[in-house]
Short mmCIF file of C-alpha atoms in Angstrom, two decimals:
data_model
loop_
_atom_site.label_atom_id
_atom_site.label_comp_id
_atom_site.label_asym_id
_atom_site.label_seq_id
_atom_site.Cartn_x
_atom_site.Cartn_y
_atom_site.Cartn_z
CA MET H 251 36.96 -8.04 71.57
CA ARG H 252 37.62 -9.53 68.48
CA VAL H 253 37.80 -12.83 69.93
CA LEU H 254 34.31 -12.79 71.82
CA ARG H 255 33.22 -12.34 68.16
CA THR H 256 34.68 -15.49 66.82
CA ILE H 257 33.14 -17.59 69.79
CA VAL H 258 29.37 -15.62 69.25
CA ALA H 259 30.21 -16.51 65.53
CA ALA H 260 31.01 -20.40 66.07
CA THR H 261 27.62 -20.43 68.32
CA LEU H 262 25.54 -18.64 65.43
CA VAL H 263 26.66 -21.28 63.33
CA ALA H 264 25.45 -24.04 65.86
CA THR H 265 22.28 -22.52 66.99
CA VAL H 266 21.00 -20.05 63.87
CA GLY H 267 22.69 -21.71 60.65
CA VAL H 268 19.45 -21.06 58.29
CA PRO H 269 17.85 -17.78 57.03
CA LEU H 270 15.89 -15.64 59.19
CA SER H 271 12.30 -15.13 58.56
CA ALA H 272 11.13 -11.22 58.38
CA CYS H 273 9.94 -10.50 61.29
CA GLY H 274 10.69 -6.98 62.63
CA SER H 275 13.25 -4.83 64.66
CA ASP H 276 13.03 -2.28 67.28
CA SER H 277 11.58 0.30 65.22
CA ALA H 278 7.98 0.77 64.23
CA ALA H 279 7.26 1.00 60.68
CA ASP H 280 4.90 3.84 61.62
CA GLY H 281 6.37 5.64 64.46
CA PRO H 282 9.23 7.99 64.97
CA LYS H 283 12.30 6.44 63.67
CA THR H 284 15.01 4.69 65.42
CA ILE H 285 17.70 2.63 63.95
CA ASN H 286 19.65 0.24 66.30
CA MET H 287 23.00 -0.24 65.76
CA LEU H 288 25.11 -3.04 67.88
CA VAL H 289 29.31 -2.52 68.26
CA GLY H 290 31.65 -3.07 70.57
CA ALA H 291 32.42 -1.17 73.51
CA ASN H 292 35.39 0.82 73.86
CA ALA H 293 37.27 0.21 76.92
CA ILE H 294 40.24 2.30 76.00
CA TYR H 295 37.88 5.11 74.70
CA SER H 296 34.68 4.93 76.27
CA THR H 297 34.11 8.66 76.88
CA GLU H 298 34.94 9.62 73.51
CA GLN H 299 32.98 6.58 72.19
CA GLN H 300 29.59 7.63 74.36
CA LYS H 301 30.64 11.41 72.69
CA TRP H 302 30.81 9.68 69.18
CA PHE H 303 27.38 7.98 69.59
CA ALA H 304 25.84 11.17 70.69
CA ASP H 305 27.82 13.01 67.22
CA VAL H 306 26.52 10.58 64.94
CA SER H 307 22.78 10.34 66.29
CA ALA H 308 22.44 14.06 66.06
CA LYS H 309 23.81 14.22 62.35
CA PHE H 310 21.50 11.54 61.48
CA GLU H 311 18.55 12.61 62.61
CA LYS H 312 19.33 16.06 60.72
CA LEU H 313 20.00 13.84 57.60
CA ALA H 314 17.29 11.46 57.40
CA GLY H 315 15.33 12.51 60.51
CA ALA H 316 15.83 9.54 62.68
CA LYS H 317 17.92 8.76 65.77
CA VAL H 318 20.60 5.81 66.03
CA ASN H 319 20.54 3.86 68.89
CA PHE H 320 23.51 2.53 70.23
CA GLU H 321 23.63 -0.96 72.12
CA THR H 322 27.01 -2.06 72.99
CA PHE H 323 28.48 -5.72 74.67
CA ALA H 324 31.16 -5.72 77.32
CA SER H 325 31.84 -9.46 77.34
CA PRO H 326 31.30 -12.91 75.41
CA THR H 327 28.19 -13.48 77.42
CA ASP H 328 26.82 -10.07 76.69
CA GLU H 329 27.36 -10.43 72.58
CA LEU H 330 26.19 -13.95 72.26
CA THR H 331 23.42 -13.26 74.20
CA LYS H 332 21.83 -10.37 71.85
CA ILE H 333 22.86 -11.66 68.72
CA GLN H 334 21.21 -15.12 69.64
CA THR H 335 17.90 -13.57 71.05
CA SER H 336 17.86 -11.19 68.23
CA MET H 337 18.36 -13.60 65.75
CA LEU H 338 16.34 -16.54 66.53
CA SER H 339 13.46 -13.72 67.79
CA GLY H 340 14.00 -11.85 64.67
CA GLN H 341 13.90 -8.50 66.80
CA GLY H 342 16.85 -6.51 67.39
CA PRO H 343 19.68 -4.24 66.01
CA ASP H 344 19.48 -3.19 62.23
CA ILE H 345 22.66 -2.92 61.97
CA TYR H 346 25.48 -4.91 63.43
CA SER H 347 29.60 -4.22 63.83
CA LEU H 348 31.80 -7.34 63.22
CA GLY H 349 35.08 -7.92 63.25
CA THR H 350 36.33 -8.79 59.53
CA THR H 351 37.19 -12.56 60.21
CA PHE H 352 33.98 -13.26 61.72
CA THR H 353 32.18 -12.13 58.46
CA PRO H 354 32.93 -15.68 56.80
CA THR H 355 31.07 -16.93 59.75
CA ALA H 356 28.19 -14.48 59.75
CA TYR H 357 28.03 -14.68 55.64
CA SER H 358 27.18 -18.69 56.43
CA THR H 359 24.14 -17.89 58.94
CA GLY H 360 22.53 -16.54 55.92
CA ALA H 361 21.00 -14.06 58.67
CA PHE H 362 22.23 -10.79 57.03
CA VAL H 363 21.43 -8.93 53.93
CA ASN H 364 23.43 -10.11 50.77
CA LEU H 365 24.08 -6.44 49.26
CA THR H 366 22.90 -5.96 45.79
CA ALA H 367 24.10 -3.64 43.66
CA ASP H 368 21.60 -1.28 44.18
CA ASP H 369 22.25 -1.51 47.36
CA TRP H 370 26.13 -0.55 46.93
CA ASN H 371 24.90 2.09 45.19
CA LYS H 372 23.09 3.39 47.68
CA ILE H 373 26.10 3.52 50.07
CA GLY H 374 28.37 5.43 47.67
CA GLY H 375 29.50 2.68 45.53
CA ARG H 376 32.04 -0.05 45.44
CA ASP H 377 34.44 2.37 44.28
CA ARG H 378 33.77 4.73 47.31
CA PHE H 379 35.92 1.83 49.45
CA LEU H 380 39.81 0.61 49.25
CA PRO H 381 39.94 -2.55 47.24
CA ALA H 382 41.71 -4.32 50.12
CA THR H 383 38.90 -3.62 52.44
CA LEU H 384 36.39 -5.48 50.04
CA GLY H 385 38.44 -8.77 50.09
CA ILE H 386 36.37 -10.49 53.05
CA SER H 387 33.14 -8.99 52.28
CA GLY H 388 32.03 -12.02 50.99
CA PRO H 389 33.01 -15.30 48.70
CA ASP H 390 32.60 -13.08 45.82
CA ALA H 391 31.77 -9.86 44.27
CA GLU H 392 28.26 -10.93 43.76
CA HIS H 393 27.90 -12.29 47.51
CA GLU H 394 28.72 -9.95 49.73
CA VAL H 395 27.50 -9.03 53.47
CA GLY H 396 29.95 -6.95 55.13
CA ILE H 397 30.61 -3.36 54.01
CA PRO H 398 34.02 -2.07 55.00
CA PHE H 399 33.57 0.49 57.73
CA ALA H 400 37.24 -0.14 59.60
CA SER H 401 40.55 -0.83 58.36
CA ARG H 402 43.00 -2.10 61.04
CA PRO H 403 46.48 -3.42 59.20
CA PHE H 404 49.20 -4.62 61.47
CA VAL H 405 52.39 -3.13 61.50
CA MET H 406 55.57 -2.97 63.96
CA ALA H 407 56.27 -0.19 66.22
CA TYR H 408 60.17 0.79 66.74
CA ASN H 409 62.26 3.12 69.29
CA LYS H 410 64.27 5.07 66.61
CA GLU H 411 66.87 5.99 69.52
CA LEU H 412 67.32 2.53 71.12
CA LEU H 413 67.97 1.53 67.31
CA ALA H 414 70.21 3.94 66.74
CA ALA H 415 72.46 3.51 69.94
CA ALA H 416 73.39 -0.07 69.14
CA GLY H 417 74.28 0.89 65.55
CA ILE H 418 70.87 -0.68 64.13
CA ASP H 419 69.96 0.56 60.68
CA LYS H 420 66.34 -0.48 60.42
CA PRO H 421 64.42 -3.23 61.12
CA ALA H 422 64.88 -6.55 59.80
CA ASP H 423 62.84 -8.22 57.21
CA SER H 424 62.90 -11.99 58.50
CA TRP H 425 61.64 -13.11 61.41
CA ASP H 426 65.09 -14.54 62.41
CA GLY H 427 66.66 -11.01 61.61
CA LEU H 428 64.22 -9.48 63.77
CA LEU H 429 65.33 -11.98 67.09
CA GLN H 430 69.02 -11.42 66.53
CA GLN H 431 67.91 -7.31 66.39
CA ALA H 432 66.10 -7.80 69.46
CA LYS H 433 68.97 -9.94 71.15
CA LYS H 434 70.99 -7.00 70.55
CA LEU H 435 68.66 -5.01 72.30
CA THR H 436 68.21 -6.68 75.28
CA LYS H 437 69.90 -4.86 78.18
CA ASP H 438 70.23 -2.45 80.39
CA GLY H 439 66.19 -3.66 82.22
CA ARG H 440 65.09 -3.09 78.50
CA TYR H 441 63.77 -6.18 76.29
CA GLY H 442 63.93 -6.79 72.68
CA MET H 443 60.20 -7.02 72.21
CA ALA H 444 56.83 -6.16 73.51
CA VAL H 445 54.61 -8.85 73.62
CA GLY H 446 51.14 -9.70 75.16
CA TYR H 447 51.11 -13.60 75.68
CA GLY H 448 48.03 -13.14 77.86
CA ASP H 449 46.18 -11.21 75.07
CA THR H 450 43.29 -13.49 73.39
CA PHE H 451 43.58 -12.02 70.43
CA ASP H 452 46.90 -11.31 68.74
CA PRO H 453 48.77 -14.72 69.35
CA TRP H 454 46.72 -16.73 66.45
CA LYS H 455 47.89 -13.54 63.83
CA PHE H 456 51.54 -14.36 64.48
CA VAL H 457 51.36 -18.09 63.90
CA TRP H 458 49.14 -17.33 60.75
CA ALA H 459 51.39 -14.90 59.48
CA MET H 460 54.55 -17.17 59.89
CA SER H 461 52.77 -20.12 58.55
CA LEU H 462 51.29 -18.17 55.83
CA GLN H 463 54.86 -17.16 55.02
CA ALA H 464 56.35 -20.43 54.66
CA GLY H 465 53.79 -21.53 52.16
CA ASN H 466 50.85 -23.18 54.28
CA PRO H 467 47.58 -21.07 54.33
CA LEU H 468 46.21 -23.21 57.61
CA VAL H 469 43.05 -23.91 55.49
CA GLU H 470 43.47 -25.38 51.98
CA ASP H 471 40.70 -26.91 50.00
CA GLY H 472 38.82 -26.81 53.00
CA LYS H 473 41.37 -29.14 55.17
CA ALA H 474 42.90 -27.92 58.54
CA ARG H 475 46.92 -27.92 58.61
CA LEU H 476 47.41 -26.64 61.57
CA THR H 477 49.90 -29.73 62.44
CA ASP H 478 52.03 -28.80 59.68
CA PRO H 479 55.98 -28.75 60.22
CA THR H 480 55.56 -24.67 59.15
CA THR H 481 52.91 -24.25 61.68
CA VAL H 482 54.77 -26.04 64.32
CA LYS H 483 57.92 -23.97 63.86
CA ALA H 484 55.70 -20.48 63.95
CA TYR H 485 54.67 -21.82 67.29
CA GLN H 486 58.44 -22.62 68.51
CA THR H 487 59.39 -19.31 67.47
CA TYR H 488 56.39 -17.23 68.98
CA LEU H 489 56.60 -18.81 72.19
CA GLY H 490 60.76 -19.31 71.96
CA TRP H 491 61.23 -15.46 72.16
CA LEU H 492 60.40 -15.81 75.86
CA THR H 493 61.45 -19.04 77.13
CA THR H 494 64.19 -19.85 75.10
CA ASP H 495 65.57 -16.34 73.54
CA LYS H 496 64.17 -14.41 76.62
CA VAL H 497 64.00 -10.85 74.80
CA VAL H 498 60.72 -10.50 75.93
CA ASP H 499 59.71 -9.46 79.64
CA PRO H 500 58.67 -12.61 81.45
CA ALA H 501 55.89 -10.43 83.42
CA ALA H 502 54.48 -10.62 79.52
CA THR H 503 53.17 -14.29 79.94
CA GLY H 504 50.04 -12.42 81.88
CA TRP H 505 50.12 -8.93 79.24
CA LYS H 506 47.06 -8.07 76.98
CA ASN H 507 47.92 -6.16 74.31
CA ALA H 508 47.43 -2.51 76.18
CA GLN H 509 49.94 -3.94 78.94
CA ALA H 510 52.59 -4.50 75.67
CA LEU H 511 51.89 -1.49 74.56
CA ALA H 512 52.17 0.59 77.79
CA ALA H 513 55.76 -1.13 78.05
CA PHE H 514 56.71 -0.20 74.19
CA GLY H 515 55.42 3.60 75.39
CA ALA H 516 57.52 3.58 78.47
CA GLY H 517 60.70 2.95 76.20
CA LYS H 518 61.03 -0.64 78.01
CA ALA H 519 61.14 -2.90 74.55
CA ALA H 520 62.69 -1.73 71.35
CA PHE H 521 60.19 -3.22 69.17
CA MET H 522 56.75 -4.34 69.51
CA PRO H 523 55.08 -6.68 66.80
CA MET H 524 51.62 -6.51 65.88
CA VAL H 525 50.21 -3.08 66.34
CA SER H 526 47.48 -1.10 64.50
CA ALA H 527 47.04 2.87 63.97
CA THR H 528 45.39 3.36 66.73
CA SER H 529 48.98 2.77 68.93
CA ARG H 530 49.85 5.95 67.50
CA VAL H 531 47.04 7.84 69.84
CA ASN H 532 48.55 6.08 73.28
CA LEU H 533 52.52 6.09 71.44
CA ASP H 534 51.94 9.99 71.17
CA LYS H 535 51.08 10.89 74.86
CA SER H 536 54.01 8.50 76.63
CA ALA H 537 57.52 8.73 76.83
CA VAL H 538 58.63 7.52 73.52
CA ALA H 539 56.90 10.54 71.76
CA GLY H 540 58.71 11.57 68.67
CA LYS H 541 61.01 8.57 69.63
CA TYR H 542 59.36 5.43 67.85
CA GLY H 543 58.34 4.77 64.03
CA TYR H 544 56.35 2.51 62.27
CA ALA H 545 58.10 -0.88 59.75
CA LEU H 546 56.34 -3.57 58.33
CA MET H 547 56.24 -6.73 59.60
CA PRO H 548 59.05 -9.43 58.97
CA THR H 549 57.48 -11.13 55.69
CA ILE H 550 60.60 -14.00 55.66
CA PRO H 551 58.96 -17.10 57.53
CA PRO H 552 61.48 -18.30 60.55
CA GLY H 553 64.33 -20.16 59.63
CA ALA H 554 64.87 -18.79 56.27
CA THR H 555 66.68 -15.86 54.77
CA SER H 556 64.34 -15.58 51.72
CA LEU H 557 60.63 -16.08 51.03
CA PRO H 558 60.02 -19.65 50.32
CA ALA H 559 58.77 -20.14 46.29
CA GLY H 560 55.16 -20.05 46.03
CA ALA H 561 54.66 -18.53 49.97
CA VAL H 562 53.07 -15.21 50.67
CA GLY H 563 54.68 -12.42 51.73
CA ALA H 564 52.12 -11.10 53.73
CA THR H 565 52.56 -8.35 55.94
CA SER H 566 48.84 -8.59 58.12
CA ILE H 567 45.87 -10.12 58.14
CA LEU H 568 42.89 -8.20 56.09
CA SER H 569 41.52 -6.75 60.05
CA GLY H 570 39.37 -4.07 60.67
CA ASP H 571 35.17 -4.00 61.08
CA ASN H 572 32.66 -4.41 58.58
CA LEU H 573 28.81 -3.40 59.13
CA VAL H 574 26.19 -6.31 58.32
CA ILE H 575 22.62 -5.20 57.98
CA ALA H 576 20.24 -8.13 59.69
CA LYS H 577 17.89 -9.36 57.21
CA TYR H 578 15.12 -9.20 59.86
CA SER H 579 15.26 -5.49 59.81
CA LYS H 580 12.06 -3.12 58.46
CA ASN H 581 14.91 -0.50 58.07
CA LYS H 582 16.64 -1.65 55.17
CA ASP H 583 16.67 1.85 53.15
CA LEU H 584 17.51 3.73 56.75
CA ALA H 585 20.50 1.42 57.72
CA LEU H 586 21.77 1.86 54.02
CA ARG H 587 21.78 5.52 54.77
CA LEU H 588 23.55 5.46 58.00
CA VAL H 589 26.04 3.12 56.43
CA ASN H 590 26.17 5.17 53.95
CA MET H 591 26.68 8.59 55.81
CA LEU H 592 29.46 6.55 58.34
CA THR H 593 31.64 5.77 55.33
CA SER H 594 31.73 8.98 54.30
CA ALA H 595 35.04 10.77 53.99
CA GLU H 596 33.87 13.38 56.51
CA SER H 597 32.73 10.52 58.84
CA GLN H 598 35.86 8.09 58.62
CA GLU H 599 37.99 10.91 59.47
CA ALA H 600 35.91 12.46 62.45
CA TYR H 601 35.91 8.04 63.63
CA TYR H 602 40.03 7.73 62.72
CA LYS H 603 40.70 11.29 64.64
CA THR H 604 39.15 9.85 67.69
CA PHE H 605 39.68 6.50 67.86
CA GLY H 606 43.20 6.40 65.54
CA GLU H 607 41.31 3.04 63.08
CA MET H 608 42.69 3.50 59.95
CA PRO H 609 39.61 4.21 57.56
CA THR H 610 38.01 1.89 54.44
CA ASN H 611 36.87 5.49 52.67
CA ALA H 612 39.48 5.27 49.66
CA GLU H 613 39.46 9.16 49.19
CA LEU H 614 40.71 9.87 53.00
CA ALA H 615 42.95 6.66 52.92
CA ASN H 616 45.13 8.10 49.71
CA LYS H 617 45.00 11.36 51.76
CA LEU H 618 46.11 10.17 54.82
CA ALA H 619 48.74 8.20 53.17
CA THR H 620 50.69 11.47 52.51
CA ASP H 621 51.55 11.49 56.03
CA PRO H 622 54.75 9.31 56.55
CA ALA H 623 53.52 8.07 59.98
CA LEU H 624 50.75 6.33 58.44
CA SER H 625 52.18 5.80 55.11
CA THR H 626 53.63 2.11 56.92
CA PHE H 627 49.77 1.23 57.56
CA VAL H 628 49.10 2.09 54.03
CA GLU H 629 51.12 -0.04 52.49
CA SER H 630 50.73 -2.69 54.42
CA SER H 631 46.81 -2.41 53.78
CA SER H 632 47.74 -3.23 49.93
CA LYS H 633 50.32 -6.16 51.14
CA ALA H 634 47.66 -7.66 53.49
CA HIS H 635 46.00 -10.78 52.83
CA GLY H 636 42.45 -12.23 54.27
CA THR H 637 42.06 -15.44 56.10
CA PRO H 638 40.07 -18.23 54.15
CA PHE H 639 36.48 -17.17 53.81
CA ASN H 640 34.97 -20.45 55.19
CA GLY H 641 32.37 -20.59 57.92
CA GLY H 642 34.26 -22.63 59.97
CA TRP H 643 37.22 -20.10 60.11
CA SER H 644 36.55 -18.84 63.48
CA LYS H 645 36.55 -22.01 65.10
CA VAL H 646 39.91 -22.35 63.71
CA GLN H 647 40.95 -19.22 65.08
CA LEU H 648 39.58 -20.10 68.31
CA ALA H 649 41.73 -23.11 68.07
CA LEU H 650 45.17 -21.56 67.37
CA VAL H 651 44.68 -19.18 70.25
CA ASN H 652 43.58 -22.00 72.70
CA VAL H 653 46.96 -23.60 71.63
CA VAL H 654 48.80 -20.67 73.68
CA VAL H 655 46.12 -20.16 76.25
CA GLN H 656 47.01 -23.79 77.62
CA LEU H 657 50.67 -23.21 77.54
CA VAL H 658 50.71 -19.92 80.02
CA PRO H 659 51.78 -21.76 82.79
CA ASP H 660 54.47 -23.16 81.37
CA LEU H 661 55.28 -19.83 79.77
CA ALA H 662 55.26 -18.43 83.55
CA ALA H 663 57.46 -21.37 84.21
CA GLY H 664 59.77 -20.55 81.67
CA LYS H 665 59.84 -23.41 79.64
CA VAL H 666 57.58 -24.95 76.85
CA ASP H 667 57.70 -28.80 76.86
CA ALA H 668 57.71 -29.88 72.97
CA LYS H 669 55.58 -33.04 73.18
CA LYS H 670 52.94 -30.68 75.39
CA LEU H 671 52.99 -28.43 72.24
CA ASP H 672 52.10 -31.48 69.67
CA ALA H 673 49.70 -32.67 71.51
CA LEU H 674 48.02 -29.59 71.48
CA LEU H 675 48.50 -28.69 67.92
CA ALA H 676 46.82 -32.29 67.51
CA LYS H 677 43.57 -31.14 69.60
CA ALA H 678 43.50 -28.07 67.70
CA GLN H 679 43.92 -29.71 64.25
CA SER H 680 40.97 -32.01 65.62
CA ASP H 681 39.00 -28.79 66.54
CA ALA H 682 39.60 -27.16 63.26
CA GLN H 683 38.85 -30.08 61.09
CA ALA H 684 35.45 -30.33 62.42
CA ALA H 685 34.01 -26.95 62.44
CA LEU H 686 35.55 -26.58 58.90
CA ASP H 687 33.35 -30.31 58.12
CA LYS H 688 30.58 -29.03 60.26
CA ALA H 689 30.50 -25.46 57.89
CA LYS H 690 30.22 -26.69 54.51
#
């Protein structure tokens, strides 16, 4: 779902690229009010999502006299068609729920409301939100389009029983240390790590984190740095877990993130890096219920024993969902009222209990921070870093993922050719730089 957002983002830059003139939404200005909101279909909790839609609409109708019509997308084609059609015709959803890494590209289209101080006041003020979640709402505090809705800091799940049996008191804080622990725990039909190499969402985050921790932010001063030795090392480490270190189940070449989580939940892996709080919903019903814990992911880059000078010990990307309001909407005030409701502590608590998504509401987040099981997510959120706020970032992200996608056959064969990796990174560098140049 998140990658398809980036596909849409990239296409929007190419096909829209200019602010829209006000036209109109599906809601009639003088008739019964209905406000339209586009969100991604939740494939894991589809029944719960339908109930959430009904509950939100009923609550908002009671509050503001308007129903909420939710539209969903289930594939990149669905979302691409809907957004392109809406943007170009000036009719469609009033509110869009976007992944945070999509926000820079959405901002660059000029198609969404740049929030004023009065707008922020109408949704409870900027102080309502955890400061870190505002880090990717816009290029600066005066130019923001994204309203934080869900926070998704990433951490690492680990099997406490397996680690204790192996004499490991806690997960390592370096990637090399984690590998050594994973090797020790790979035995008896279990693997050290569960990783979804076939997922179209996660791979780039590993590479981004390891590169940043080594001092390379991947994009700096408008220049892509995807062929930097630190990034090559990041790919070699990530891919090597399966091909050379053999601490990952070979079947993981075809796994999505959900399948990796299922393997961890079945007790077939000791660690699962890059999980969000939503994993708790599944794991508490799994074979490892009561036997697992969460820890920060390593912040010391591959090949190092300490954080290099000047590098960033990022625990996670600044991840989650932002709400943006279309400029063509004739229901801006109503949209702000709905956003105000959705980001209240009460609504965010209901959303958290249903889907496991961490809140952006500061009051609720501080309350949840007292839960030991969630404190690691709160800590990771405070140490997370945003991706570069550049309209071309979505293309950079896609280029990073494509390297892994192109290497899946090699992973399945158990070996990645170094020259092929270099060639793919060179292509990714070229594609990324072209996107950054176009976004200027």
